[in-house]
Coordinates of C-alpha atoms and ligand atoms in Angstrom, one line a residue:
M703 CA -11.9 -1.5 -24.4
N704 CA -8.5 -1.0 -22.7
V705 CA -8.4 -0.7 -18.9
T706 CA -5.5 0.6 -16.8
Y707 CA -5.6 0.6 -13.0
F708 CA -3.9 3.3 -11.0
G709 CA -5.0 2.0 -7.6
H710 CA -7.9 2.5 -5.2
S711 CA -10.9 3.6 -7.4
C712 CA -8.8 5.1 -10.2
F713 CA -9.2 3.4 -13.6
Q714 CA -8.5 4.7 -17.0
L715 CA -10.7 3.3 -19.8
T716 CA -9.9 3.8 -23.5
I717 CA -13.2 3.7 -25.5
N718 CA -13.5 4.6 -29.1
G719 CA -10.0 6.3 -29.0
K720 CA -10.9 8.5 -26.0
T721 CA -9.4 8.0 -22.6
I722 CA -11.7 8.4 -19.6
L723 CA -10.1 8.5 -16.1
F724 CA -12.2 7.8 -13.0
D725 CA -11.6 9.1 -9.4
P726 CA -7.9 9.9 -9.5
F727 CA -6.3 9.3 -6.0
I728 CA -2.7 8.5 -6.8
T729 CA 0.0 10.7 -5.2
P730 CA -1.1 10.1 -1.6
N731 CA -1.5 6.3 -2.2
D732 CA 1.6 4.4 -1.1
L733 CA 0.6 1.4 -3.2
A734 CA 0.6 3.6 -6.3
K735 CA 4.0 5.3 -5.7
D736 CA 5.4 3.9 -9.0
I737 CA 2.7 5.7 -11.1
D738 CA 3.9 8.9 -12.7
V739 CA 0.9 11.3 -12.4
S740 CA 2.5 13.8 -14.8
Q741 CA 2.2 11.3 -17.6
I742 CA -1.6 10.8 -17.2
K743 CA -3.3 12.8 -19.9
P744 CA -6.9 11.7 -20.4
D745 CA -9.6 13.3 -22.5
Y746 CA -12.2 13.1 -19.6
I747 CA -12.1 12.8 -15.9
L748 CA -15.3 11.4 -14.3
V749 CA -15.6 12.1 -10.6
S750 CA -18.1 10.1 -8.6
H751 CA -18.2 12.2 -5.4
G752 CA -16.2 14.8 -3.4
H753 CA -14.2 12.6 -1.0
F754 CA -10.4 13.2 -1.0
D755 CA -9.7 9.6 -2.0
H756 CA -11.5 10.2 -5.3
I757 CA -10.5 13.7 -6.2
N758 CA -6.9 14.3 -4.9
D759 CA -5.2 14.4 -8.4
V760 CA -8.1 15.8 -10.4
E761 CA -6.8 19.4 -10.4
Q762 CA -3.2 18.5 -11.6
I763 CA -4.3 16.0 -14.2
A764 CA -7.0 18.3 -15.6
K765 CA -4.6 21.2 -15.8
Q766 CA -1.8 19.2 -17.6
S767 CA -4.2 17.5 -20.0
N768 CA -7.1 20.0 -20.4
A769 CA -9.4 16.9 -19.8
K770 CA -13.1 17.7 -19.4
V771 CA -14.2 17.1 -15.8
V772 CA -17.6 15.4 -15.4
A773 CA -19.1 15.4 -11.9
S774 CA -22.0 16.6 -9.8
W775 CA -22.9 20.3 -9.9
E776 CA -21.3 20.9 -6.5
V777 CA -18.1 19.1 -7.2
I778 CA -17.8 21.1 -10.5
E779 CA -18.3 24.4 -8.6
Y780 CA -15.4 23.4 -6.3
F781 CA -13.1 22.7 -9.2
K782 CA -14.2 25.9 -11.0
K783 CA -12.9 27.8 -8.0
K784 CA -9.5 26.0 -8.5
G785 CA -9.4 27.4 -12.1
L786 CA -10.8 24.4 -14.1
E787 CA -12.8 25.6 -17.1
N788 CA -13.4 22.5 -19.2
V789 CA -16.2 21.1 -17.1
H790 CA -19.5 19.3 -17.5
P791 CA -21.9 19.3 -14.5
M792 CA -24.4 16.4 -14.2
N793 CA -26.6 15.0 -11.5
T794 CA -28.2 11.7 -10.5
G795 CA -30.6 10.5 -13.1
G796 CA -29.1 12.6 -15.9
T797 CA -27.8 11.3 -19.2
W798 CA -25.5 13.0 -21.7
E799 CA -24.0 11.8 -25.0
F800 CA -20.3 12.4 -25.2
D801 CA -18.0 11.6 -28.2
F802 CA -17.0 8.2 -26.7
G803 CA -20.5 7.1 -25.6
I804 CA -23.5 7.9 -23.5
V805 CA -23.1 8.5 -19.7
K806 CA -25.9 8.1 -17.2
C807 CA -25.5 9.1 -13.6
V808 CA -27.0 6.5 -11.3
T809 CA -27.7 6.3 -7.6
A810 CA -24.9 5.7 -5.1
V811 CA -25.8 5.5 -1.4
H812 CA -22.9 7.3 0.3
S813 CA -21.9 10.8 1.3
S814 CA -19.9 13.5 -0.7
G815 CA -18.3 16.1 1.5
L816 CA -15.4 18.0 -0.2
P817 CA -12.0 18.6 1.5
D818 CA -12.9 22.3 2.2
G819 CA -16.0 21.2 4.1
T820 CA -18.5 22.2 1.4
D821 CA -21.2 19.8 0.3
G822 CA -20.4 17.8 -2.9
G823 CA -24.0 17.2 -3.7
S824 CA -25.2 13.6 -4.5
P825 CA -22.6 10.9 -4.8
M826 CA -23.1 9.1 -8.1
G827 CA -22.2 6.0 -10.1
F828 CA -21.9 6.1 -13.9
V829 CA -23.1 3.8 -16.6
I830 CA -21.4 4.3 -19.9
S831 CA -22.9 2.8 -23.1
F832 CA -20.9 2.7 -26.3
M833 CA -20.6 0.8 -29.5
E834 CA -17.4 -1.3 -30.1
D835 CA -17.1 -3.3 -33.3
D836 CA -20.8 -2.8 -33.9
V837 CA -21.7 -4.4 -30.5
N838 CA -23.3 -2.3 -27.7
K839 CA -21.3 -2.4 -24.5
N840 CA -22.2 -1.2 -21.0
V841 CA -19.8 -0.3 -18.3
Y842 CA -21.0 0.4 -14.7
F843 CA -18.6 2.3 -12.4
A844 CA -20.4 2.2 -9.1
G845 CA -18.4 4.8 -7.2
D846 CA -18.5 4.5 -3.4
T847 CA -21.9 2.9 -2.5
A848 CA -23.8 0.6 -0.4
L849 CA -25.8 -2.2 -2.0
T850 CA -29.1 -0.7 -3.0
Y851 CA -32.2 -2.1 -4.8
D852 CA -31.8 0.8 -7.2
M853 CA -29.2 -1.3 -8.9
K854 CA -32.0 -3.5 -10.2
L855 CA -33.1 -0.4 -12.3
I856 CA -29.8 -0.6 -14.1
E857 CA -30.5 -4.2 -15.2
E858 CA -34.1 -3.1 -16.2
T859 CA -32.7 -0.2 -18.3
Y860 CA -29.6 -1.9 -19.9
D861 CA -30.5 -5.6 -19.7
H862 CA -27.0 -6.5 -18.8
I863 CA -23.7 -4.9 -17.8
D864 CA -20.6 -6.1 -19.6
F865 CA -18.1 -4.7 -17.0
A866 CA -19.1 -3.8 -13.5
I867 CA -16.5 -1.9 -11.5
L868 CA -17.6 -2.3 -7.9
P869 CA -16.2 -1.3 -4.5
V870 CA -15.5 -4.4 -2.3
G871 CA -13.5 -3.0 0.6
D872 CA -16.3 -2.9 3.2
N873 CA -16.4 -0.5 6.2
L874 CA -16.7 2.7 3.9
T875 CA -18.7 1.0 1.1
M876 CA -20.3 -2.3 0.5
G877 CA -18.1 -5.3 1.1
I878 CA -17.6 -8.5 -0.9
D879 CA -20.9 -10.3 -0.1
D880 CA -23.0 -7.2 -1.0
A881 CA -20.9 -6.5 -4.1
V882 CA -21.8 -10.1 -5.3
K883 CA -25.4 -9.2 -4.9
A884 CA -24.8 -5.9 -6.7
A885 CA -23.2 -7.8 -9.6
T886 CA -26.3 -10.1 -9.7
F887 CA -28.7 -7.1 -9.5
V888 CA -27.1 -5.4 -12.6
N889 CA -26.7 -8.7 -14.4
A890 CA -22.9 -8.3 -14.8
D891 CA -20.7 -10.4 -17.0
T892 CA -17.2 -9.3 -15.8
V893 CA -16.6 -7.8 -12.4
I894 CA -13.7 -5.5 -11.6
P895 CA -13.2 -4.9 -7.9
M896 CA -12.0 -1.5 -6.5
H897 CA -11.7 0.4 -3.2
Y898 CA -9.8 -2.2 -1.3
D899 CA -6.4 -2.6 0.5
T900 CA -5.5 1.1 0.1
F901 CA -5.6 1.5 3.9
G902 CA -6.3 -0.7 6.9
L903 CA -10.0 0.1 7.1
I904 CA -10.6 -1.6 3.7
E905 CA -8.2 -4.5 3.6
I906 CA -9.8 -7.7 2.1
D907 CA -9.2 -11.4 1.9
H908 CA -8.3 -12.0 -1.7
E909 CA -9.1 -15.7 -1.6
Y910 CA -12.5 -15.0 -0.2
L911 CA -13.1 -12.5 -2.9
K912 CA -12.2 -14.9 -5.7
D913 CA -14.5 -17.6 -4.3
A914 CA -17.4 -15.2 -3.8
F915 CA -17.3 -14.0 -7.4
N916 CA -17.2 -17.6 -8.8
D917 CA -20.3 -17.0 -10.9
F918 CA -18.8 -14.0 -12.7
E919 CA -15.7 -13.4 -14.7
L920 CA -13.5 -11.6 -12.1
Q921 CA -10.8 -9.3 -13.5
M922 CA -8.3 -8.1 -10.9
F923 CA -5.6 -5.6 -11.7
N924 CA -2.2 -4.9 -10.3
I925 CA -1.6 -1.2 -9.9
G926 CA -0.2 0.1 -13.2
E927 CA -1.4 -2.9 -15.1
E928 CA -3.2 -2.4 -18.5
K929 CA -5.5 -5.0 -20.0
T930 CA -7.7 -5.2 -23.1
L931 CA -11.1 -6.5 -22.2
N932 CA -13.7 -7.7 -24.7
Ligands
NI1966 NI1 -16.2 8.1 -0.4
MN1967 MN1 -13.8 6.4 -1.0

């Protein structure tokens, strides 16, 4: 699996030849000013919830790529009004088999108001299961969430998570200590932190983060960096 980081909570995964972009928030992000949004052309855009720092560039990227947008029913209705037609509404608890793997929408404890004031429905995380070289792999993209015991259900269902992409910035989501518990709850191998340092409310101590995730393989990305993770 190839992983590219575009800042904040925006990752692009390449799985089975398909590119899946999560929560694009690039053009307003000063830290991501070197990223050329016009060159991002994924096959899918998965949107965890309706907050501006997760959806800002969905419309542009979807229109330039014709990517299929996967999100809650309410977030999809918002984007249909902006002219997006290649959409797939889901909701918490639901599973769907796409051509790159199986997506399950899992609990996120957060809010989901859209920029126009309408309700974005339930915020969600996503678990993606796929086969790579005849081995089953599970990726958990937590979205914005608090620590919740529901994460133990992910471990019950999937046994382990190969790659857990977790918010660590505190204040608006869980912070580092709770994210370590989340990684334990889902039985993660590799942890990829997100939702930190973008603005003052979510700045973190990087040394503290590295110490806290000592028991996991921690993969941190510079913005614009691409890695192959196995
Ligand atoms: Ni949010
Ligand atoms: Mn957020």
